[in-house]
Short mmCIF file of C-alpha atoms in Angstrom, two decimals:
data_model
loop_
_atom_site.label_atom_id
_atom_site.label_comp_id
_atom_site.label_asym_id
_atom_site.label_seq_id
_atom_site.Cartn_x
_atom_site.Cartn_y
_atom_site.Cartn_z
CA MET A 1 70.51 36.32 -132.84
CA THR A 2 67.63 33.34 -131.82
CA LYS A 3 67.95 32.53 -128.55
CA GLY A 4 68.59 29.03 -127.64
CA PHE A 5 67.31 26.58 -125.65
CA VAL A 6 68.53 23.83 -123.33
CA TYR A 7 66.64 20.56 -122.10
CA LEU A 8 68.18 19.12 -119.01
CA VAL A 9 67.30 15.12 -119.72
CA GLY A 10 67.70 11.89 -117.28
CA ALA A 11 68.87 9.23 -119.60
CA GLY A 12 68.26 7.14 -116.74
CA PRO A 13 70.40 4.00 -115.38
CA GLY A 14 71.58 2.41 -118.07
CA ASP A 15 69.09 0.44 -119.77
CA PRO A 16 67.95 2.35 -122.95
CA GLY A 17 65.03 1.28 -122.45
CA LEU A 18 64.10 3.78 -119.61
CA ILE A 19 64.34 6.08 -120.94
CA THR A 20 61.62 8.40 -121.29
CA VAL A 21 59.64 8.80 -124.43
CA LYS A 22 60.34 12.92 -124.03
CA GLY A 23 63.59 12.51 -123.14
CA LEU A 24 63.71 9.87 -126.46
CA ASN A 25 62.10 13.18 -128.62
CA CYS A 26 65.02 15.67 -126.92
CA ILE A 27 67.37 14.00 -128.07
CA ARG A 28 66.66 13.66 -131.95
CA GLN A 29 66.52 17.80 -131.94
CA ALA A 30 69.31 18.51 -130.18
CA ASP A 31 71.39 20.84 -132.28
CA VAL A 32 74.19 19.21 -129.38
CA LEU A 33 74.39 16.42 -127.16
CA VAL A 34 75.85 16.72 -123.90
CA TYR A 35 76.66 13.59 -122.19
CA ASP A 36 78.34 11.54 -119.21
CA ARG A 37 79.24 8.55 -118.69
CA LEU A 38 76.02 6.77 -117.45
CA ALA A 39 74.30 8.22 -120.22
CA GLY A 40 74.05 4.61 -122.49
CA PRO A 41 75.49 4.39 -125.60
CA ARG A 42 73.68 3.32 -127.35
CA LEU A 43 70.83 6.79 -126.39
CA LEU A 44 73.17 8.72 -128.70
CA ALA A 45 71.97 6.74 -132.16
CA TYR A 46 69.33 8.54 -132.20
CA ALA A 47 70.19 12.11 -132.28
CA ARG A 48 70.65 13.78 -135.89
CA PRO A 49 73.76 12.88 -137.87
CA ASP A 50 74.51 16.38 -138.01
CA ALA A 51 74.09 17.12 -133.64
CA GLU A 52 77.10 17.79 -132.45
CA ARG A 53 78.19 15.44 -129.72
CA ILE A 54 80.54 16.54 -126.59
CA TYR A 55 81.68 13.93 -123.98
CA VAL A 56 81.78 15.75 -120.29
CA GLY A 57 81.47 12.51 -118.27
CA LYS A 58 83.16 12.65 -114.77
CA SER A 59 84.03 8.87 -112.70
CA PRO A 60 85.36 9.12 -109.02
CA ASP A 61 89.09 9.40 -110.37
CA ARG A 62 88.83 11.17 -113.88
CA HIS A 63 87.48 13.94 -114.85
CA ALA A 64 86.39 14.72 -118.62
CA MET A 65 85.14 18.75 -117.84
CA ARG A 66 84.68 19.77 -114.42
CA GLN A 67 81.31 21.41 -113.56
CA GLU A 68 81.83 24.37 -114.02
CA GLU A 69 83.05 24.11 -117.73
CA ILE A 70 79.77 21.98 -118.19
CA ASN A 71 77.50 24.65 -117.07
CA GLN A 72 79.33 27.13 -119.47
CA LEU A 73 79.33 25.32 -122.15
CA LEU A 74 75.58 24.49 -122.11
CA VAL A 75 75.31 28.38 -121.56
CA ASP A 76 77.87 28.87 -124.87
CA LYS A 77 76.27 26.63 -126.83
CA ALA A 78 72.70 27.59 -126.33
CA LYS A 79 73.81 31.43 -127.14
CA GLU A 80 74.48 30.24 -130.25
CA GLY A 81 71.10 30.15 -130.90
CA LYS A 82 71.32 26.27 -130.65
CA VAL A 83 68.90 23.76 -128.87
CA VAL A 84 71.51 22.27 -126.36
CA THR A 85 70.33 18.30 -124.75
CA ARG A 86 72.08 18.26 -120.76
CA LEU A 87 71.94 14.16 -120.94
CA LYS A 88 72.13 12.81 -117.55
CA GLY A 89 72.12 9.64 -115.87
CA GLY A 90 69.40 9.03 -113.62
CA ASP A 91 67.44 11.97 -112.89
CA PRO A 92 69.03 15.06 -113.71
CA PHE A 93 67.99 16.60 -109.61
CA VAL A 94 69.01 13.67 -107.90
CA PHE A 95 72.45 13.58 -106.95
CA GLY A 96 73.23 15.03 -110.55
CA ARG A 97 74.10 18.22 -110.16
CA GLY A 98 70.96 19.18 -112.48
CA GLY A 99 69.86 22.46 -110.00
CA GLU A 100 73.11 23.92 -110.85
CA GLU A 101 73.14 23.81 -114.19
CA ALA A 102 69.76 25.40 -113.84
CA GLU A 103 70.61 28.22 -111.61
CA ILE A 104 72.81 29.04 -114.23
CA LEU A 105 70.89 29.08 -117.13
CA VAL A 106 68.28 31.46 -115.20
CA GLU A 107 71.70 33.60 -114.30
CA ASN A 108 71.86 33.68 -117.92
CA GLY A 109 68.25 34.73 -119.29
CA ILE A 110 68.61 31.12 -120.56
CA PRO A 111 64.60 28.55 -121.22
CA PHE A 112 64.95 25.48 -119.85
CA GLU A 113 62.86 22.51 -119.64
CA VAL A 114 63.81 19.82 -117.32
CA VAL A 115 63.12 16.38 -118.14
CA PRO A 116 62.69 13.86 -115.29
CA GLY A 117 64.42 10.41 -115.85
CA ILE A 118 64.54 7.06 -113.84
CA THR A 119 66.83 7.12 -111.03
CA SER A 120 69.23 4.27 -110.36
CA ALA A 121 67.71 4.94 -106.73
CA ILE A 122 64.97 2.84 -107.28
CA SER A 123 65.50 1.33 -110.85
CA VAL A 124 68.46 -0.68 -110.19
CA PRO A 125 67.37 -1.99 -106.91
CA ALA A 126 64.46 -3.54 -108.58
CA TYR A 127 66.64 -4.89 -111.74
CA ALA A 128 68.69 -7.61 -108.70
CA GLY A 129 65.02 -7.58 -107.46
CA ILE A 130 64.90 -5.64 -103.97
CA PRO A 131 62.22 -3.49 -103.82
CA VAL A 132 62.75 -0.49 -102.03
CA THR A 133 59.62 -0.41 -99.87
CA HIS A 134 57.25 -4.14 -99.26
CA ARG A 135 54.41 -3.81 -97.23
CA GLY A 136 55.71 -6.91 -94.92
CA TYR A 137 59.01 -5.05 -94.05
CA THR A 138 59.48 -1.08 -94.39
CA SER A 139 57.36 1.73 -95.91
CA THR A 140 60.67 4.20 -95.65
CA LEU A 141 62.86 5.16 -97.83
CA ALA A 142 65.83 6.97 -97.75
CA ILE A 143 67.82 8.73 -101.21
CA ILE A 144 71.31 9.44 -99.66
CA THR A 145 74.99 10.97 -101.33
CA GLY A 146 77.21 8.36 -100.74
CA ASN A 147 80.72 10.62 -101.95
CA GLU A 148 79.56 13.87 -100.42
CA ASP A 149 81.63 16.66 -101.24
CA PRO A 150 84.64 16.91 -100.43
CA ASN A 151 85.60 20.33 -100.24
CA LYS A 152 83.11 20.61 -96.82
CA ASP A 153 84.68 20.15 -94.09
CA ASP A 154 81.55 17.97 -91.89
CA SER A 155 79.87 15.85 -92.92
CA SER A 156 75.82 16.85 -93.90
CA ILE A 157 74.40 13.69 -93.53
CA ALA A 158 72.97 12.98 -89.76
CA TRP A 159 73.81 9.86 -89.45
CA ASP A 160 72.68 9.88 -86.04
CA LYS A 161 68.80 10.10 -87.62
CA ILE A 162 69.57 8.33 -90.95
CA ALA A 163 70.75 5.70 -89.65
CA THR A 164 67.79 4.17 -88.44
CA GLY A 165 64.49 6.18 -89.22
CA ALA A 166 64.25 4.81 -92.63
CA GLY A 167 63.91 0.97 -93.31
CA THR A 168 65.54 1.42 -96.70
CA LEU A 169 68.73 2.96 -97.14
CA VAL A 170 70.23 3.55 -100.82
CA PHE A 171 73.26 5.58 -101.18
CA LEU A 172 74.78 6.52 -104.50
CA MET A 173 77.75 6.71 -105.58
CA GLY A 174 79.83 5.42 -102.44
CA MET A 175 81.78 2.28 -102.96
CA GLY A 176 84.94 4.15 -102.59
CA ASN A 177 82.91 5.53 -98.65
CA LEU A 178 81.86 1.49 -97.82
CA PRO A 179 83.68 1.33 -94.93
CA GLY A 180 82.70 4.31 -93.66
CA ILE A 181 78.92 4.02 -94.54
CA CYS A 182 78.41 0.39 -92.83
CA ALA A 183 80.50 2.04 -89.61
CA ARG A 184 78.99 5.41 -89.48
CA LEU A 185 75.23 3.12 -89.84
CA MET A 186 76.42 0.99 -87.19
CA GLU A 187 77.84 3.66 -84.68
CA PHE A 188 74.22 5.32 -84.65
CA GLY A 189 72.37 1.76 -84.04
CA ARG A 190 71.85 0.13 -87.67
CA SER A 191 72.50 -3.49 -86.50
CA PRO A 192 75.63 -5.54 -87.93
CA GLU A 193 72.98 -8.25 -89.26
CA THR A 194 71.49 -5.04 -91.57
CA PRO A 195 71.24 -7.16 -94.51
CA VAL A 196 73.16 -5.17 -97.67
CA ALA A 197 73.57 -5.32 -101.24
CA LEU A 198 76.17 -3.92 -103.83
CA ILE A 199 74.88 -3.67 -107.17
CA ARG A 200 77.81 -3.02 -109.99
CA TRP A 201 76.28 -1.12 -113.31
CA GLY A 202 72.85 -1.97 -112.73
CA THR A 203 70.69 -2.61 -115.31
CA ARG A 204 72.70 -3.34 -117.99
CA PRO A 205 74.45 -6.24 -119.10
CA GLU A 206 77.25 -5.85 -117.22
CA GLN A 207 74.94 -6.00 -113.61
CA ARG A 208 76.27 -8.08 -111.08
CA THR A 209 75.60 -8.46 -107.53
CA ILE A 210 76.09 -9.07 -104.28
CA THR A 211 75.65 -9.16 -100.72
CA GLY A 212 75.88 -9.54 -96.90
CA THR A 213 75.77 -7.44 -93.97
CA LEU A 214 76.56 -4.21 -92.97
CA GLU A 215 79.67 -6.28 -91.25
CA ASN A 216 80.90 -7.66 -93.93
CA ILE A 217 80.01 -6.13 -97.18
CA HIS A 218 83.17 -4.02 -97.34
CA GLN A 219 85.71 -7.41 -96.67
CA ARG A 220 83.40 -9.01 -99.36
CA ALA A 221 83.50 -5.99 -101.67
CA THR A 222 87.13 -6.42 -101.58
CA GLU A 223 87.59 -10.14 -102.10
CA ALA A 224 84.96 -9.17 -105.33
CA ASN A 225 86.87 -6.12 -106.50
CA PHE A 226 83.47 -4.48 -106.04
CA LYS A 227 83.80 -1.06 -107.69
CA ASN A 228 81.84 2.03 -108.99
CA PRO A 229 79.85 2.80 -110.48
CA ALA A 230 77.62 0.82 -107.16
CA VAL A 231 74.81 1.52 -105.94
CA ILE A 232 74.75 0.04 -101.89
CA VAL A 233 71.12 -1.15 -100.50
CA VAL A 234 71.06 -1.15 -96.95
CA GLY A 235 67.73 -2.94 -95.14
CA GLU A 236 65.64 -6.19 -94.97
CA VAL A 237 64.29 -5.60 -98.61
CA VAL A 238 67.42 -7.30 -99.79
CA LYS A 239 66.09 -10.58 -98.58
CA LEU A 240 63.61 -10.39 -100.71
CA ARG A 241 66.36 -10.60 -103.84
CA GLU A 242 66.58 -14.20 -103.43
CA LYS A 243 63.34 -15.25 -104.48
CA LEU A 244 62.55 -11.92 -106.65
CA ALA A 245 65.64 -11.75 -108.68
CA TRP A 246 65.04 -11.61 -112.13
CA PHE A 247 66.78 -9.66 -114.80
CA GLU A 248 69.99 -11.60 -114.15
CA ASN A 249 68.07 -15.03 -114.46
CA ARG A 250 67.20 -14.35 -118.37
CA PRO A 251 68.78 -17.02 -120.66
CA LEU A 252 70.69 -13.75 -122.64
CA PHE A 253 72.09 -12.16 -119.18
CA GLY A 254 75.07 -10.34 -119.90
CA LYS A 255 75.53 -10.94 -123.43
CA ARG A 256 76.34 -7.65 -125.81
CA VAL A 257 74.97 -9.13 -129.23
CA ILE A 258 76.27 -6.82 -132.35
CA VAL A 259 73.80 -6.47 -135.18
CA THR A 260 74.73 -5.62 -138.88
CA ARG A 261 71.84 -4.99 -140.60
CA SER A 262 69.76 -2.22 -141.81
CA ARG A 263 68.84 0.33 -139.61
CA GLU A 264 65.11 -0.14 -141.31
CA GLN A 265 65.02 -3.73 -140.12
CA ALA A 266 67.76 -4.12 -137.06
CA SER A 267 65.11 -3.52 -134.75
CA VAL A 268 63.20 -6.70 -134.74
CA LEU A 269 66.31 -8.70 -133.87
CA SER A 270 67.40 -5.95 -130.87
CA THR A 271 64.03 -6.51 -129.77
CA ALA A 272 64.20 -10.48 -129.16
CA ILE A 273 67.63 -9.65 -127.67
CA GLU A 274 66.68 -6.87 -125.41
CA ALA A 275 63.36 -9.79 -124.47
CA LEU A 276 65.99 -12.10 -123.19
CA GLY A 277 68.36 -9.96 -121.49
CA GLY A 278 70.47 -9.23 -124.12
CA GLU A 279 71.66 -5.72 -124.97
CA PRO A 280 72.22 -5.45 -128.56
CA TRP A 281 73.77 -2.61 -130.72
CA GLU A 282 73.25 -2.00 -133.38
CA PHE A 283 75.87 -1.33 -136.05
CA PRO A 284 74.48 -1.19 -139.93
CA THR A 285 76.96 -2.92 -141.61
CA ILE A 286 74.91 -2.60 -144.95
CA ARG A 287 72.58 0.62 -145.92
CA ILE A 288 68.92 -0.39 -148.23
CA ALA A 289 68.97 2.44 -151.51
CA PRO A 290 66.49 2.68 -154.30
CA PRO A 291 67.87 1.13 -157.86
CA GLU A 292 70.58 3.95 -159.40
CA ASP A 293 67.16 3.28 -162.29
CA PHE A 294 64.29 2.85 -161.51
CA SER A 295 63.00 2.26 -165.46
CA PRO A 296 62.79 -2.06 -165.27
CA LEU A 297 61.07 -1.99 -162.76
CA ASP A 298 58.68 0.37 -163.27
CA LYS A 299 57.96 -1.48 -166.58
CA ALA A 300 57.36 -4.54 -165.22
CA ILE A 301 54.82 -3.42 -162.95
CA THR A 302 52.99 -1.50 -165.69
CA ASP A 303 52.87 -5.48 -166.70
CA VAL A 304 52.57 -6.85 -163.93
CA ARG A 305 48.77 -8.48 -164.78
CA SER A 306 51.02 -10.62 -167.87
CA TYR A 307 52.90 -12.55 -165.13
CA ARG A 308 52.03 -15.76 -163.90
CA TRP A 309 54.22 -15.63 -161.08
CA VAL A 310 55.81 -12.72 -158.52
CA ILE A 311 58.43 -14.00 -155.93
CA PHE A 312 59.13 -11.88 -153.15
CA THR A 313 62.36 -12.98 -151.58
CA SER A 314 62.60 -10.57 -148.86
CA VAL A 315 60.30 -7.62 -146.97
CA ASN A 316 62.88 -4.94 -148.78
CA GLY A 317 61.72 -6.40 -151.76
CA VAL A 318 57.72 -6.08 -150.79
CA LYS A 319 58.59 -2.62 -149.53
CA MET A 320 59.44 -1.21 -152.74
CA PHE A 321 57.84 -2.54 -154.68
CA PHE A 322 54.81 -1.41 -153.55
CA ASP A 323 55.98 2.10 -153.60
CA ARG A 324 56.70 2.02 -157.19
CA MET A 325 53.39 0.66 -157.14
CA ARG A 326 51.63 3.70 -155.12
CA GLU A 327 54.27 6.15 -157.74
CA ASN A 328 53.14 4.46 -160.60
CA LYS A 329 49.47 4.93 -159.81
CA LYS A 330 48.72 1.19 -159.54
CA ASP A 331 47.26 -0.52 -156.81
CA ILE A 332 46.81 -4.07 -155.56
CA ARG A 333 43.96 -5.09 -157.86
CA ASP A 334 46.55 -5.46 -160.38
CA LEU A 335 47.98 -8.63 -158.76
CA SER A 336 44.22 -10.27 -158.94
CA ASP A 337 45.17 -13.05 -161.31
CA VAL A 338 49.23 -13.05 -160.10
CA ARG A 339 49.95 -15.95 -157.88
CA LEU A 340 52.52 -14.76 -154.78
CA CYS A 341 54.90 -16.71 -153.29
CA ALA A 342 56.77 -15.26 -150.24
CA ILE A 343 60.39 -16.69 -149.38
CA GLY A 344 60.09 -16.59 -145.01
CA PRO A 345 57.50 -15.80 -142.62
CA ARG A 346 58.10 -12.23 -142.13
CA THR A 347 58.34 -11.23 -145.65
CA ARG A 348 54.62 -13.11 -145.89
CA GLU A 349 53.67 -10.54 -143.20
CA GLU A 350 54.33 -8.07 -144.68
CA LEU A 351 52.57 -9.15 -147.82
CA GLU A 352 49.42 -10.01 -145.76
CA ALA A 353 49.30 -6.54 -143.99
CA ARG A 354 48.73 -4.71 -147.57
CA GLY A 355 45.61 -7.37 -147.51
CA LEU A 356 47.23 -10.06 -150.24
CA MET A 357 47.02 -14.12 -149.79
CA VAL A 358 50.40 -15.08 -150.46
CA ASP A 359 49.82 -18.62 -152.89
CA TYR A 360 53.32 -20.65 -151.20
CA VAL A 361 55.45 -20.42 -148.56
CA PRO A 362 58.19 -23.03 -148.90
CA GLY A 363 59.15 -24.69 -145.87
CA GLU A 364 62.90 -23.63 -145.87
CA TYR A 365 65.07 -20.78 -146.99
CA ARG A 366 67.12 -21.82 -149.86
CA ALA A 367 66.64 -21.12 -153.28
CA GLU A 368 67.69 -24.85 -153.24
CA GLU A 369 64.28 -25.75 -151.35
CA ILE A 370 62.03 -22.89 -153.01
CA VAL A 371 62.71 -24.67 -156.15
CA GLU A 372 61.95 -28.41 -155.26
CA GLY A 373 58.79 -26.59 -153.99
CA LEU A 374 57.56 -24.66 -156.75
CA ARG A 375 58.22 -27.66 -159.14
CA GLY A 376 54.66 -28.78 -160.16
CA LYS A 377 52.96 -25.49 -159.46
CA VAL A 378 55.57 -23.58 -161.78
CA LEU A 379 54.75 -24.53 -165.20
CA PRO A 380 56.61 -24.36 -168.61
CA GLY A 381 55.88 -21.05 -170.10
CA ASP A 382 54.95 -19.38 -166.97
CA ARG A 383 55.79 -15.58 -166.37
CA VAL A 384 57.69 -14.74 -163.80
CA LEU A 385 58.73 -11.77 -161.52
CA LEU A 386 62.15 -11.62 -159.55
CA PRO A 387 62.19 -8.26 -157.86
CA ARG A 388 64.93 -8.48 -155.67
CA ALA A 389 68.04 -6.95 -154.58
CA ASP A 390 70.73 -5.70 -156.66
CA ILE A 391 73.50 -8.85 -155.33
CA ALA A 392 70.77 -11.56 -154.70
CA ARG A 393 72.02 -14.75 -155.74
CA LYS A 394 71.59 -16.40 -159.06
CA LEU A 395 70.52 -20.06 -158.44
CA LEU A 396 66.70 -19.12 -158.50
CA PRO A 397 66.31 -17.73 -161.99
CA ARG A 398 68.42 -20.03 -163.46
CA ALA A 399 66.53 -22.93 -161.66
CA LEU A 400 63.34 -21.62 -162.77
CA GLU A 401 64.80 -21.28 -166.21
CA GLU A 402 65.35 -24.88 -166.38
CA MET A 403 61.85 -25.93 -165.12
CA GLY A 404 60.80 -23.81 -168.36
CA ALA A 405 59.14 -20.52 -166.76
CA VAL A 406 60.37 -17.22 -168.32
CA VAL A 407 61.97 -15.43 -165.39
CA HIS A 408 61.90 -12.07 -165.50
CA GLU A 409 64.67 -10.17 -162.54
CA VAL A 410 64.58 -6.71 -161.79
CA VAL A 411 66.52 -5.13 -159.06
CA ALA A 412 64.06 -3.43 -156.47
CA TYR A 413 66.86 -2.11 -153.96
CA ARG A 414 70.54 -1.93 -153.98
CA THR A 415 72.62 -3.64 -150.90
CA VAL A 416 75.58 -0.93 -149.85
CA LEU A 417 77.93 -0.48 -147.60
CA GLY A 418 76.22 0.42 -144.23
CA ASP A 419 77.87 3.76 -141.90
CA GLY A 420 78.00 2.00 -138.36
CA ASP A 421 80.76 3.45 -136.06
CA ALA A 422 83.72 0.97 -136.63
CA ALA A 423 85.87 2.44 -134.63
CA ALA A 424 83.38 2.09 -131.90
CA ILE A 425 82.40 -1.31 -132.52
CA ARG A 426 86.85 -2.05 -133.24
CA GLN A 427 86.99 -0.60 -129.64
CA ALA A 428 84.75 -2.63 -128.18
CA LEU A 429 85.48 -6.03 -129.65
CA ALA A 430 89.54 -5.10 -128.04
CA ASP A 431 88.40 -4.56 -124.65
CA GLY A 432 86.14 -7.50 -124.40
CA GLU A 433 82.78 -6.34 -124.10
CA VAL A 434 81.21 -8.15 -127.35
CA SER A 435 79.74 -11.45 -126.88
CA VAL A 436 79.08 -12.60 -129.64
CA VAL A 437 77.50 -10.60 -133.56
CA THR A 438 75.60 -11.65 -136.04
CA PHE A 439 75.07 -12.01 -139.24
CA THR A 440 72.39 -11.89 -141.05
CA SER A 441 73.09 -12.68 -144.77
CA SER A 442 75.94 -12.57 -146.89
CA SER A 443 76.23 -8.90 -147.06
CA THR A 444 76.37 -8.23 -143.90
CA ALA A 445 79.42 -10.36 -143.59
CA GLN A 446 81.34 -9.38 -146.36
CA ASN A 447 80.58 -6.02 -144.81
CA PHE A 448 81.71 -6.34 -141.36
CA VAL A 449 84.80 -6.65 -142.76
CA LYS A 450 85.16 -3.80 -145.27
CA LEU A 451 84.87 -1.93 -142.32
CA LEU A 452 86.14 -2.78 -139.40
CA GLY A 453 89.09 -4.10 -142.28
CA GLU A 454 91.13 -7.58 -142.10
CA GLU A 455 93.78 -5.96 -140.26
CA GLY A 456 93.88 -7.41 -136.55
CA LEU A 457 90.51 -8.90 -137.14
CA PRO A 458 90.59 -12.91 -136.11
CA GLN A 459 92.50 -11.27 -132.82
CA LEU A 460 89.63 -9.63 -132.32
CA MET A 461 87.08 -12.04 -132.82
CA GLU A 462 89.11 -14.73 -131.44
CA LYS A 463 87.05 -14.26 -127.69
CA VAL A 464 83.23 -13.59 -129.59
CA ALA A 465 80.67 -15.84 -131.00
CA VAL A 466 79.71 -15.13 -134.67
CA ALA A 467 75.92 -15.96 -135.46
CA SER A 468 75.07 -16.71 -139.06
CA ILE A 469 71.23 -16.92 -140.23
CA GLY A 470 72.29 -19.91 -142.57
CA PRO A 471 74.51 -22.12 -144.23
CA ILE A 472 74.64 -19.90 -147.36
CA THR A 473 75.76 -17.14 -144.80
CA SER A 474 78.03 -19.26 -142.67
CA ARG A 475 79.64 -20.53 -145.78
CA THR A 476 80.79 -16.46 -146.76
CA ALA A 477 81.88 -15.97 -142.92
CA ARG A 478 84.36 -19.11 -143.49
CA GLU A 479 85.32 -17.08 -146.92
CA LEU A 480 85.97 -14.36 -144.86
CA GLY A 481 87.86 -16.02 -142.51
CA LEU A 482 85.65 -15.80 -139.40
CA ARG A 483 85.13 -18.78 -137.55
CA VAL A 484 80.76 -19.48 -137.54
CA ASP A 485 80.09 -20.79 -134.13
CA ILE A 486 76.11 -20.28 -134.03
CA GLU A 487 74.36 -21.37 -137.14
CA ALA A 488 70.56 -21.16 -137.42
CA LYS A 489 68.12 -24.45 -138.05
CA GLU A 490 65.72 -22.54 -138.79
CA TYR A 491 66.59 -19.93 -141.29
CA THR A 492 64.87 -16.28 -140.04
CA ILE A 493 65.35 -14.01 -137.12
CA ASP A 494 63.26 -15.89 -134.58
CA GLY A 495 65.86 -19.31 -135.80
CA LEU A 496 69.23 -17.13 -135.28
CA VAL A 497 67.69 -15.98 -131.50
CA GLN A 498 66.91 -19.09 -130.75
CA ALA A 499 70.02 -20.69 -131.69
CA ILE A 500 71.87 -17.91 -129.96
CA THR A 501 69.57 -18.71 -126.87
CA ASP A 502 70.75 -22.37 -126.69
CA TYR A 503 74.59 -21.76 -127.34
CA PHE A 504 74.34 -19.51 -124.17
CA THR A 505 72.37 -21.52 -121.65
CA GLY A 506 74.39 -25.10 -123.49
CA ARG A 507 71.04 -27.10 -124.60
CA GLU A 508 72.43 -30.73 -126.08
CA ASP A 509 70.29 -30.32 -128.76
CA ALA A 510 71.45 -26.72 -129.97
#
């Protein structure tokens, strides 16, 4: 039997963007993914569809699986000849018990590799605007467990040395012991006026920070009902938060946004949301599939010189059209006498990336405005090719025909039901974890309802904003019984992001 392999991977503190490139590669190649509750859920989307996913999360008051069972699980799966990725929050060797797991693997002769992660001890304070070291305040740092092994009779922490031995003290998972930690530090010489910060769910949209002093922070935490998972920072560097806080000041901070586009296209919207401090959750309600029959598209490509215009209405149409050109041993020289129209800036960019100049891009991206813009450019008798989706609206080809054009509409791709995790999204909606759901086309709205089911959906969406890319999509959403709160003025991804930002920042012209 082939011997398996185990990767002990640090997933970082919660923001999925903080995992290392190597860690991400380990997720992608895993046969088995063993993960805990502090590993960002979005990271699981990078696993292979056939990978086995096993949750072994632990919290201070509840364990899904004991550490000894986790150790044995890694051994058993590896002995089955599988590649196992053990995904741990933060860094596996910083209070992550990764050392214990590595020892068991050595004892069983199982090869392994440790992939370090960004520890919450430095990243969480950074996201709260607190540098753990600063020349003007301190050059020493100590990282201490806030949750000692309960089976120990005596503390293994040298409180008499730690209390004043380092300028910045960072305690991990210590909220349950906060009163004792503060008392010990003051007992051994730390001033009661020493600044303290508590940072909960650091680097995530739920991040929350409260500050105080060793003397009063427990009272403030009690009044705020502040609980784990949290990082405790003790030291003068906490004073810098007021000046350096950046993450919590972003316009979409704390907002979790459902992205319903296809997996291939979701990244553009997701990246824009992340840049503004929000957290995108990709829930692909549509999937781009090839036509059931390529022959009509192939014939149009063969005869492409006979057309006066080719109108591309989406990036997907461009990609599929040129994929088939290549398949048919054709290239852009066949388009030398053909005029090109691109609907939207992304579609134009996709064409320009192929070395093509676009003759016309409408100022607005609805079929009605497109037709008006083409009036006088498309002449009676002009042959017009429209390679687009199987479910595209018929308004554009009909209007072009009324102008006297000879329109040839071919299916370049199909839009089919996506494979997003509907159960997870329903649960997130029920738990109040979602701020806004985005729809970038009528099909994303229709399939959102199909995947989640109509039963109880209005109640689930009651406190969730719905953002639409334009009036056609908005109308579809309303027909499905969804309330539309946000509609882009410019019917593009950039316009949609701007409308969402305006909505949550309360701009009067939103």
